[in-house]
Amino acid sequence: SHVVEAHDEL
Amino acid sequence: MNIFRFAGDMTHLISILVLLLKIYATKSCSGISLKTQELYALVFLTRYLDLFTDFISVYNTVMKLVFIASSLAIVWCMRMHGLVKRSYDKELDTFRHYLLVAGCFALAVLVNEKFTFQEIFWAFSIYLEAVAILPQLVLLQRSGNVDNLTGQYIFFLGAYRALYLLNWIYRYFTEVRFSRWIACVSGIVQTGLYADFFYYYFLSWKNNAKLQLPA
């Protein structure tokens, strides 16, 4: 499934 | 990390430092919307829920802490600090910002990257940030003349998200699976809201005149 990677932006 | 995003983060940091300088140096928050500051504190608190769960980098964690601490400090200052509190334009800062909170939360429940607690609050913070400046722009129009530091604060605040737009374009072309369309569309709306401010800010800079927004 479409894994939401951690948000790396502020 | 790319130069656009780093420049964007630094511009954002500068905007906060300019606001802190204005409040500290003039011991006044006239012309500043407490409602916008409260919305920003909510934006950071709901966006950085992953502060203790996802470690990206020292830079990322430090900046998140700085943004949360500074936004809360500004709200505290405007609400509690005797001298500053008295200079708050209470009767002009009347935007019903709770409507923005409700609307953005409803949208976040409907449109998000994943229907999880963290992702819904992340999307909420993205939508809320796009409209958080509205009470400040309304206050600006009502209070007529703008002191330099307030004008610079708003300018840097608007410029930082414009730099993020360049960052997303850059990442779109350089990273295979990069898609942050929620942040991108929201960022375009956010930057668009500053359009007329940027225009009058440029005019005041070109004519070396005081920043005046038409009433």
XYZ file of N, CA and C in Angstrom:
675
model
N 0.880 -1.198 0.000
C 0.000 0.000 0.000
C 0.905 1.232 0.000
N 0.303 2.327 -0.286
C 1.073 3.568 -0.364
C 1.500 3.960 1.048
N 2.785 3.708 1.359
C 3.248 4.020 2.713
C 3.576 5.507 2.775
N 2.984 6.193 3.743
C 3.284 7.619 3.877
C 4.595 7.741 4.641
N 5.637 8.168 3.923
C 6.907 8.309 4.643
C 6.805 9.516 5.580
N 7.675 9.512 6.585
C 7.623 10.600 7.579
C 7.800 11.935 6.867
N 7.136 12.942 7.362
C 7.266 14.276 6.764
C 8.628 14.835 7.139
N 9.476 14.994 6.121
C 10.838 15.450 6.433
C 10.969 16.968 6.332
N 9.849 17.649 6.017
C 9.925 19.107 5.903
C 9.275 19.751 7.124
N 9.710 20.976 7.394
C 9.168 21.672 8.574
C 7.757 22.178 8.266
N 17.655 17.754 1.788
C 17.604 19.210 1.980
C 18.166 19.868 0.718
N 17.500 20.970 0.294
C 18.040 21.710 -0.852
C 18.052 23.191 -0.494
N 18.754 23.964 -1.327
C 18.992 25.363 -0.998
C 17.682 26.135 -0.861
N 16.667 25.747 -1.638
C 15.395 26.478 -1.582
C 14.724 26.273 -0.230
N 14.770 24.996 0.216
C 14.097 24.689 1.488
C 14.888 25.305 2.638
N 16.221 25.226 2.575
C 17.036 25.806 3.652
C 16.810 27.317 3.702
N 16.799 27.941 2.529
C 16.548 29.397 2.486
C 15.150 29.690 3.029
N 14.216 28.816 2.716
C 12.845 28.999 3.206
C 12.800 28.909 4.717
N 13.446 27.895 5.272
C 13.457 27.743 6.742
C 14.130 28.932 7.417
N 15.225 29.408 6.816
C 15.943 30.553 7.419
C 15.082 31.817 7.326
N 14.381 31.976 6.201
C 13.503 33.144 6.050
C 12.376 33.088 7.084
N 11.875 31.883 7.307
C 10.818 31.706 8.311
C 11.357 32.073 9.692
N 12.560 31.598 9.970
C 13.195 31.892 11.272
C 13.403 33.399 11.414
N 13.845 34.043 10.339
C 14.076 35.501 10.379
C 12.769 36.226 10.684
N 11.674 35.753 10.074
C 10.384 36.433 10.310
C 10.033 36.365 11.796
N 10.307 35.226 12.416
C 9.989 35.076 13.843
C 10.912 35.960 14.680
N 12.182 36.017 14.302
C 13.146 36.857 15.038
C 12.773 38.332 14.908
N 12.311 38.741 13.724
C 11.910 40.143 13.521
C 10.716 40.461 14.417
N 9.781 39.531 14.513
C 8.601 39.765 15.363
C 9.020 39.841 16.834
N 9.889 38.921 17.243
C 10.362 38.941 18.638
C 11.098 40.252 18.912
N 11.891 40.695 17.919
C 12.640 41.951 18.080
C 11.659 43.110 18.249
N 10.639 43.129 17.404
C 9.654 44.231 17.475
C 9.006 44.269 18.860
N 8.562 43.099 19.325
C 7.869 43.068 20.613
C 8.841 43.414 21.740
N 10.066 42.890 21.670
C 11.029 43.121 22.750
C 11.543 44.554 22.725
N 11.867 45.034 21.519
C 12.502 46.365 21.412
C 11.483 47.470 21.685
N 10.274 47.313 21.155
C 9.298 48.410 21.322
C 8.366 48.163 22.504
N 8.511 46.992 23.128
C 7.609 46.599 24.237
C 6.148 46.817 23.810
N 5.919 46.600 22.490
C 4.559 46.821 21.976
C 4.238 45.776 20.924
N 2.962 45.412 20.866
C 2.541 44.487 19.804
C 1.471 45.142 18.946
N 1.523 46.477 18.890
C 0.499 47.170 18.076
C 0.689 46.775 16.618
N -0.408 46.509 15.958
C -0.332 46.114 14.547
C -0.174 44.621 14.362
N 0.030 43.899 15.484
C 0.185 42.444 15.377
C -1.126 41.782 15.791
N -1.550 40.797 14.979
C -2.793 40.096 15.292
C -2.507 38.927 16.228
N -3.087 38.977 17.413
C -2.931 37.851 18.366
C -3.555 36.599 17.770
N -4.626 36.780 17.008
C -5.318 35.605 16.438
C -4.420 34.869 15.455
N -3.689 35.609 14.641
C -2.760 34.952 13.717
C -1.684 34.223 14.502
N -1.200 34.838 15.578
C -0.159 34.176 16.382
C -0.691 32.909 17.040
N -1.929 32.946 17.469
C -2.536 31.745 18.075
C -2.691 30.646 17.027
N -3.087 31.052 15.810
C -3.232 30.058 14.731
C -1.877 29.436 14.412
N -0.824 30.258 14.427
C 0.501 29.708 14.127
C 0.951 28.746 15.216
N 0.646 29.076 16.460
C 1.027 28.153 17.549
C 0.307 26.815 17.341
N -0.973 26.892 16.934
C -1.741 25.658 16.690
C -1.166 24.897 15.494
N -0.753 25.636 14.463
C -0.146 24.999 13.277
C 1.071 24.169 13.694
N 1.958 24.777 14.476
C 3.191 24.058 14.852
C 2.874 22.898 15.803
N 1.953 23.091 16.726
C 1.662 22.022 17.691
C 1.023 20.816 16.998
N 0.197 21.089 15.976
C -0.463 19.946 15.311
C 0.418 19.353 14.218
N 1.357 20.128 13.682
C 2.205 19.597 12.616
C 3.355 18.770 13.183
N 3.810 19.140 14.349
C 4.998 18.457 14.886
C 4.646 17.422 15.944
N 3.507 16.764 15.758
C 3.127 15.681 16.681
C 4.159 14.556 16.606
N 4.871 14.506 15.459
C 5.853 13.420 15.272
C 7.206 13.793 15.869
N 7.198 14.858 16.659
C 8.474 15.371 17.193
C 9.242 14.270 17.924
N 8.526 13.461 18.684
C 9.224 12.439 19.481
C 9.147 11.050 18.860
N 8.404 10.934 17.759
C 8.298 9.576 17.175
C 9.171 9.407 15.940
N 9.213 10.479 15.078
C 10.042 10.346 13.863
C 11.254 11.256 13.975
N 12.433 10.682 14.135
C 13.635 11.525 14.151
C 14.170 11.651 12.730
N 14.138 12.877 12.193
C 14.640 13.094 10.821
C 16.103 13.516 10.881
N 16.383 14.569 11.651
C 17.765 15.067 11.806
C 17.776 16.015 12.996
N 18.972 16.315 13.455
C 19.098 17.258 14.579
C 18.516 18.605 14.164
N 18.834 18.991 12.938
C 18.341 20.282 12.410
C 16.816 20.312 12.486
N 16.185 19.250 12.005
C 14.728 19.160 11.937
C 14.118 19.268 13.334
N 14.717 18.515 14.269
C 14.170 18.522 15.636
C 14.371 19.881 16.297
N 15.565 20.451 16.131
C 15.855 21.750 16.762
C 14.908 22.822 16.210
N 14.749 22.845 14.891
C 13.886 23.877 14.275
C 12.438 23.713 14.741
N 11.990 22.460 14.891
C 10.608 22.250 15.349
C 10.441 22.814 16.761
N 11.428 22.561 17.602
C 11.362 23.055 18.983
C 11.389 24.589 18.996
N 12.221 25.168 18.131
C 12.315 26.639 18.067
C 10.979 27.237 17.626
N 10.372 26.644 16.610
C 9.099 27.176 16.096
C 7.992 27.032 17.146
N 7.949 25.901 17.821
C 6.898 25.702 18.830
C 7.122 26.680 19.993
N 8.360 26.731 20.477
C 8.655 27.588 21.644
C 8.423 29.063 21.324
N 8.864 29.513 20.151
C 8.746 30.949 19.836
C 7.284 31.333 19.625
N 6.526 30.463 18.971
C 5.116 30.828 18.728
C 4.344 30.863 20.053
N 4.651 29.934 20.953
C 3.971 29.953 22.251
C 4.422 31.167 23.073
N 5.696 31.495 22.972
C 6.226 32.653 23.723
C 5.556 33.939 23.261
N 5.333 34.078 21.947
C 4.705 35.285 21.418
C 3.251 35.377 21.879
N 2.548 34.256 21.845
C 1.147 34.268 22.308
C 1.117 34.611 23.799
N 2.038 34.008 24.558
C 2.065 34.264 26.015
C 2.310 35.748 26.257
N 3.293 36.293 25.494
C 3.676 37.694 25.650
C 2.484 38.608 25.401
N 1.748 38.326 24.337
C 0.637 39.202 23.932
C -0.562 39.055 24.860
N -0.620 37.907 25.565
C -1.771 37.704 26.459
C -1.468 38.082 27.899
N -0.217 37.817 28.307
C 0.076 37.922 29.749
C 0.965 39.097 30.117
N 1.911 39.434 29.184
C 2.897 40.435 29.572
C 2.219 41.806 29.690
N 2.151 42.338 30.882
C 1.422 43.591 31.158
C 1.652 44.673 30.144
N 2.918 45.036 29.909
C 3.234 46.185 29.043
C 2.777 45.898 27.601
N 3.123 44.688 27.123
C 2.827 44.348 25.722
C 1.320 44.230 25.533
N 0.685 43.600 26.535
C -0.757 43.324 26.407
C -1.543 44.616 26.174
N -1.115 45.679 26.839
C -1.867 46.951 26.743
C -1.813 47.525 25.338
N -0.776 47.162 24.552
C -0.650 47.765 23.214
C -1.354 46.928 22.151
N -1.996 45.864 22.575
C -2.657 44.975 21.605
C -3.925 45.657 21.091
N -4.084 45.659 19.720
C -5.266 46.302 19.111
C -6.474 45.385 19.225
N -6.951 45.207 20.462
C -8.023 44.233 20.704
C -9.266 44.521 19.859
N -9.617 45.813 19.764
C -10.877 46.142 19.075
C -10.741 46.036 17.552
N -9.507 45.949 17.064
C -9.337 45.823 15.597
C -9.133 44.367 15.187
N -8.660 43.564 16.134
C -8.326 42.173 15.799
C -9.538 41.277 16.037
N -10.532 41.429 15.162
C -11.818 40.761 15.456
C -12.127 39.628 14.471
N -11.139 39.173 13.732
C -11.400 38.104 12.751
C -11.885 36.856 13.500
N -12.936 36.210 12.992
C -13.449 35.009 13.678
C -12.581 33.811 13.272
N -11.408 33.720 13.910
C -10.432 32.718 13.469
C -10.833 31.293 13.828
N -11.811 31.146 14.743
C -12.250 29.776 15.060
C -12.948 29.157 13.839
N -13.492 30.032 12.954
C -14.109 29.498 11.720
C -13.027 28.880 10.832
N -11.856 29.498 10.832
C -10.742 28.954 10.033
C -10.336 27.590 10.596
N -10.302 27.503 11.930
C -9.900 26.248 12.571
C -10.905 25.143 12.214
N -12.183 25.468 12.351
C -13.236 24.474 12.068
C -13.192 24.041 10.602
N -13.096 25.015 9.709
C -13.092 24.700 8.277
C -11.900 23.839 7.884
N -10.731 24.212 8.403
C -9.521 23.457 8.043
C -9.568 22.046 8.605
N -10.143 21.905 9.791
C -10.207 20.562 10.387
C -11.167 19.680 9.580
N -12.294 20.266 9.190
C -13.264 19.509 8.376
C -12.600 19.069 7.066
N -11.871 19.984 6.455
C -11.204 19.655 5.185
C -10.148 18.568 5.403
N -9.442 18.668 6.553
C -8.374 17.689 6.828
C -8.942 16.293 7.022
N -10.141 16.205 7.597
C -10.768 14.884 7.805
C -11.138 14.287 6.450
N -11.517 15.174 5.515
C -11.928 14.689 4.182
C -10.742 14.460 3.260
N -9.787 15.420 3.286
C -8.652 15.342 2.354
C -7.353 15.221 3.140
N -6.785 14.027 3.110
C -5.507 13.819 3.812
C -4.732 12.716 3.098
N -3.486 12.547 3.496
C -2.670 11.520 2.820
C -2.979 10.131 3.335
N -3.434 10.079 4.598
C -3.794 8.769 5.166
C -4.731 9.044 6.342
N -5.758 8.249 6.476
C -6.762 8.526 7.515
C -6.251 8.060 8.872
N -5.186 8.693 9.341
C -4.670 8.380 10.691
C -4.649 9.689 11.482
N -4.644 9.543 12.811
C -4.656 10.701 13.704
C -3.575 11.703 13.287
N -2.352 11.170 13.121
C -1.202 12.051 12.845
C -1.327 12.721 11.482
N -1.769 11.957 10.471
C -1.853 12.513 9.117
C -2.990 13.511 9.000
N -4.086 13.292 9.735
C -5.203 14.250 9.683
C -4.754 15.567 10.310
N -4.036 15.489 11.435
C -3.559 16.719 12.070
C -2.466 17.390 11.245
N -1.702 16.570 10.499
C -0.665 17.167 9.644
C -1.344 17.981 8.536
N -2.355 17.368 7.891
C -3.078 18.054 6.810
C -3.786 19.290 7.378
N -4.349 19.144 8.584
C -5.013 20.283 9.242
C -4.025 21.441 9.403
N -2.804 21.108 9.845
C -1.811 22.170 10.084
C -1.398 22.828 8.763
N -1.383 22.046 7.700
C -1.009 22.595 6.386
C -2.100 23.554 5.894
N -3.346 23.149 6.018
C -4.455 24.012 5.571
C -4.540 25.257 6.448
N -4.362 25.065 7.761
C -4.496 26.195 8.678
C -3.400 27.222 8.445
N -2.199 26.719 8.151
C -1.102 27.666 7.922
C -1.392 28.539 6.701
N -2.077 27.949 5.720
C -2.349 28.705 4.481
C -3.226 29.917 4.772
N -4.134 29.792 5.718
C -5.092 30.898 5.977
C -4.781 31.638 7.277
N -3.757 31.215 8.001
C -3.476 31.807 9.325
C -3.160 33.292 9.251
N -2.678 33.750 8.096
C -2.274 35.157 7.991
C -3.484 36.074 7.811
N -4.652 35.513 7.539
C -5.833 36.365 7.238
C -6.144 37.358 8.363
N -6.223 36.944 9.615
C -6.497 37.956 10.657
C -5.449 39.071 10.658
N -4.205 38.726 10.396
C -3.135 39.730 10.384
C -3.313 40.702 9.212
N -3.666 40.188 8.054
C -3.849 41.066 6.881
C -5.066 41.967 7.090
N -6.117 41.424 7.700
C -7.307 42.244 7.975
C -6.948 43.345 8.969
N -6.193 42.985 10.006
C -5.783 43.977 11.012
C -4.931 45.062 10.351
N -4.067 44.636 9.450
C -3.181 45.572 8.745
C -4.014 46.591 7.980
N -5.035 46.113 7.300
C -5.862 47.006 6.490
C -6.619 47.979 7.407
N -7.017 47.468 8.575
C -7.797 48.338 9.476
C -6.907 49.342 10.187
N -5.686 48.914 10.490
C -4.868 49.841 11.298
C -4.095 50.814 10.408
N -4.290 50.702 9.060
C -3.706 51.729 8.183
C -2.192 51.646 8.157
N -1.528 52.590 8.841
C -0.067 52.611 8.669
C 0.569 51.435 9.404
N 1.686 50.984 8.882
C 2.349 49.783 9.402
C 3.758 50.161 9.811
N 4.182 49.749 11.007
C 5.568 50.088 11.349
C 6.501 49.130 10.598
N 7.716 49.570 10.389
C 8.663 48.840 9.538
C 8.826 47.392 9.947
N 8.989 47.143 11.248
C 9.265 45.766 11.688
C 8.075 44.853 11.391
N 6.871 45.383 11.566
C 5.686 44.561 11.273
C 5.638 44.233 9.787
N 5.925 45.241 8.964
C 5.937 45.036 7.513
C 6.964 43.998 7.121
N 8.152 44.083 7.732
C 9.207 43.116 7.395
C 8.836 41.713 7.880
N 8.199 41.684 9.058
C 7.758 40.386 9.591
C 6.854 39.686 8.583
N 5.858 40.405 8.074
C 4.886 39.805 7.149
C 5.565 39.459 5.824
N 6.481 40.318 5.411
C 7.181 40.051 4.143
C 7.948 38.724 4.219
N 8.746 38.545 5.277
C 9.539 37.305 5.403
C 8.633 36.093 5.580
N 7.521 36.297 6.289
C 6.587 35.199 6.519
C 5.992 34.720 5.194
N 5.713 35.670 4.308
C 5.154 35.290 3.006
C 6.223 34.705 2.102
N 7.423 35.273 2.205
C 8.521 34.849 1.305
C 8.931 33.409 1.584
N 8.861 32.991 2.857
C 9.359 31.640 3.186
C 8.578 30.561 2.457
N 7.255 30.730 2.352
C 6.458 29.689 1.677
C 6.666 29.765 0.156
N 6.975 30.944 -0.348
C 7.273 31.060 -1.790
C 8.552 30.266 -2.085
N 9.511 30.307 -1.161
C 10.743 29.528 -1.345
C 10.446 28.035 -1.266
N 9.462 27.675 -0.410
C 9.079 26.257 -0.327
C 8.475 25.788 -1.638
N 7.787 26.679 -2.346
C 7.216 26.292 -3.655
C 8.358 25.902 -4.593
N 9.436 26.683 -4.557
C 10.608 26.352 -5.401
C 11.191 25.011 -4.944
N 11.191 24.787 -3.628
C 11.699 23.520 -3.080
C 10.900 22.344 -3.621
N 9.564 22.485 -3.686
C 8.730 21.372 -4.177
C 8.932 21.140 -5.666
N 9.115 22.240 -6.402
C 9.397 22.077 -7.842
C 10.725 21.329 -7.998
N 11.717 21.758 -7.245
C 13.049 21.127 -7.309
C 12.950 19.646 -6.958
N 12.223 19.307 -5.882
C 12.134 17.910 -5.448
C 11.344 17.082 -6.451
N 10.357 17.732 -7.086
C 9.546 17.014 -8.068
C 10.431 16.539 -9.218
N 11.379 17.391 -9.628
C 12.236 17.050 -10.769
C 13.443 16.220 -10.361
N 13.789 16.199 -9.080
C 15.023 15.469 -8.716
C 14.749 14.179 -7.947
N 13.546 14.035 -7.408
C 13.285 12.806 -6.632
C 12.230 11.979 -7.340
N 12.467 10.662 -7.385
C 11.587 9.811 -8.186
C 10.153 9.879 -7.661
N 9.988 9.538 -6.389
C 8.610 9.407 -5.894
C 8.237 10.596 -5.008
N 8.449 11.821 -5.505
C 8.099 12.926 -4.608
C 6.713 13.458 -4.962
N 5.796 13.347 -4.017
C 4.495 13.975 -4.289
C 3.951 14.499 -2.966
N 3.963 15.768 -2.811
C 3.378 16.404 -1.618
C 2.344 17.399 -2.114
N 1.352 16.877 -2.828
C 0.446 17.835 -3.489
C -0.392 18.590 -2.465
N -0.704 17.993 -1.290
C -1.482 18.728 -0.276
C -0.703 19.975 0.141
N 0.576 19.804 0.465
C 1.391 20.942 0.909
C 1.595 21.919 -0.246
N 1.716 21.379 -1.456
C 2.005 22.233 -2.616
C 0.818 23.120 -2.959
N -0.359 22.519 -3.084
C -1.551 23.315 -3.421
C -1.810 24.338 -2.315
N -1.684 23.871 -1.064
C -1.915 24.755 0.068
C -0.890 25.888 0.082
N 0.348 25.544 -0.292
C 1.408 26.562 -0.325
C 1.145 27.614 -1.383
N 0.550 27.200 -2.502
C 0.227 28.170 -3.567
C -0.859 29.127 -3.082
N -1.876 28.568 -2.408
C -2.937 29.423 -1.847
C -2.325 30.391 -0.839
N -1.466 29.841 0.055
C -0.873 30.658 1.116
C -0.091 31.822 0.530
N 0.757 31.500 -0.457
C 1.589 32.557 -1.052
C 0.705 33.546 -1.803
N -0.354 33.036 -2.425
C -1.277 33.909 -3.167
C -1.929 34.944 -2.272
N -2.213 34.558 -1.026
C -2.868 35.503 -0.105
C -1.979 36.703 0.187
N -0.671 36.521 -0.008
C 0.249 37.643 0.262
C 0.426 38.551 -0.951
N -0.176 38.128 -2.089
C 0.124 38.821 -3.354
C -0.043 40.335 -3.236
N -1.220 40.761 -2.715
C -1.425 42.225 -2.702
C -0.500 42.877 -1.675
N -0.215 42.145 -0.573
C 0.713 42.737 0.404
C 2.081 42.939 -0.250
N 2.545 41.886 -0.978
C 3.857 42.001 -1.635
C 3.861 43.204 -2.587
N 2.720 43.402 -3.262
C 2.656 44.508 -4.237
C 2.848 45.840 -3.520
N 2.098 46.060 -2.436
C 2.200 47.350 -1.723
C 3.538 47.467 -0.997
N 4.085 46.299 -0.560
C 5.393 46.330 0.110
C 6.475 46.759 -0.899
N 6.371 46.231 -2.153
C 7.320 46.576 -3.196
C 7.191 48.072 -3.526
N 5.929 48.541 -3.626
C 5.709 49.963 -3.953
C 6.348 50.844 -2.879
N 6.140 50.450 -1.597
C 6.677 51.305 -0.516
C 8.205 51.274 -0.557
N 8.761 50.146 -0.965
C 10.223 50.045 -1.024
C 10.728 50.887 -2.194
N 10.007 50.779 -3.371
C 10.445 51.492 -4.582
C 10.352 53.001 -4.370
N 9.230 53.436 -3.775
C 9.038 54.883 -3.600
C 9.639 55.374 -2.292
N 10.280 54.430 -1.586
C 10.892 54.779 -0.300
C 9.864 55.478 0.597
N 8.657 54.944 0.549
C 7.556 55.577 1.305
C 7.098 54.617 2.397
N 6.227 55.105 3.269
C 5.679 54.274 4.347
C 4.762 53.229 3.722
N 4.746 52.042 4.299
C 3.890 50.980 3.763
C 2.431 51.327 4.084
N 1.632 51.497 3.042
C 0.210 51.821 3.240
C -0.634 50.792 2.500
N -1.534 50.142 3.215
C -2.476 49.268 2.508
C -3.768 50.051 2.331
N -4.402 49.989 1.141
C -5.640 50.749 0.935
C -6.709 50.245 1.906
N -7.427 51.136 2.525
C -8.433 50.739 3.539
C -9.571 50.003 2.859
